[in-house]
Structure formats: C-alpha cells, structure tokens
Amino acid sequence: SSAVDTSFITGIGCVKNGEEQRMLILMDIEGLMASDDMGLINSVR
C-alpha cells in the first residue's frame, strides 16, 4: 500500500459512458514527480 500527498490532486470527477462509470483524478504530475517524496530529482544547491 502507498499514499500520495493530496496537495497534488487538482480535481476529481466522474466520467460516464453508457452504463459504465469511471472516476477521474486530475493531478499536478509535474509537482508530484519533482517532490522530495518521489526522490527522482536531486536538489541542486
């Protein structure tokens, strides 16, 4: 199990296609990938 900081979530919606429903979660992917929690980018100082 894992968690994502909710400050990166910019919106939540529901998409309906006939009888099928899906949840749509909009995220600040650039902010998420650059965050310290992801550990993908070394900070330059």
Short mmCIF file of C-alpha atoms in Angstrom, two decimals:
data_model
loop_
_atom_site.label_atom_id
_atom_site.label_comp_id
_atom_site.label_asym_id
_atom_site.label_seq_id
_atom_site.Cartn_x
_atom_site.Cartn_y
_atom_site.Cartn_z
CA SER A 1 0.00 0.00 0.00
CA SER A 2 1.14 3.54 -0.68
CA ALA A 3 -0.10 7.09 -0.24
CA VAL A 4 0.06 10.28 -2.29
CA ASP A 5 0.12 13.76 -0.78
CA THR A 6 -3.34 15.14 -1.54
CA SER A 7 -1.92 18.60 -2.27
CA PHE A 8 -1.04 17.24 -5.75
CA ILE A 9 -4.70 16.43 -6.52
CA THR A 10 -6.21 19.29 -8.52
CA GLY A 11 -9.63 17.80 -9.25
CA ILE A 12 -11.89 14.75 -9.00
CA GLY A 13 -14.74 13.90 -11.33
CA CYS A 14 -16.92 11.12 -12.67
CA VAL A 15 -16.94 10.09 -16.33
CA LYS A 16 -19.99 8.20 -17.54
CA ASN A 17 -20.08 6.14 -20.75
CA GLY A 18 -23.44 4.41 -21.08
CA GLU A 19 -23.82 2.18 -18.02
CA GLU A 20 -20.11 2.38 -17.18
CA GLN A 21 -18.76 4.94 -14.71
CA ARG A 22 -15.14 5.78 -14.00
CA MET A 23 -13.52 8.11 -11.51
CA LEU A 24 -11.21 10.72 -12.98
CA ILE A 25 -8.49 12.14 -10.72
CA LEU A 26 -6.60 15.18 -12.04
CA MET A 27 -3.13 15.60 -10.59
CA ASP A 28 -0.24 18.04 -10.79
CA ILE A 29 2.07 15.38 -12.23
CA GLU A 30 4.99 17.80 -12.66
CA GLY A 31 4.79 18.81 -9.00
CA LEU A 32 4.41 15.18 -7.90
CA MET A 33 7.42 13.94 -9.87
CA ALA A 34 9.56 16.85 -8.63
CA SER A 35 8.59 16.32 -4.97
CA ASP A 36 11.09 15.11 -2.38
CA ASP A 37 8.83 12.12 -1.62
CA MET A 38 9.37 10.72 -5.13
CA GLY A 39 13.15 11.06 -4.88
CA LEU A 40 13.53 11.32 -8.66
CA ILE A 41 15.28 14.68 -8.85
CA ASN A 42 18.33 15.57 -6.80
CA SER A 43 18.21 19.10 -5.47
CA VAL A 44 20.96 21.42 -6.68
CA ARG A 45 22.45 23.71 -4.07
#
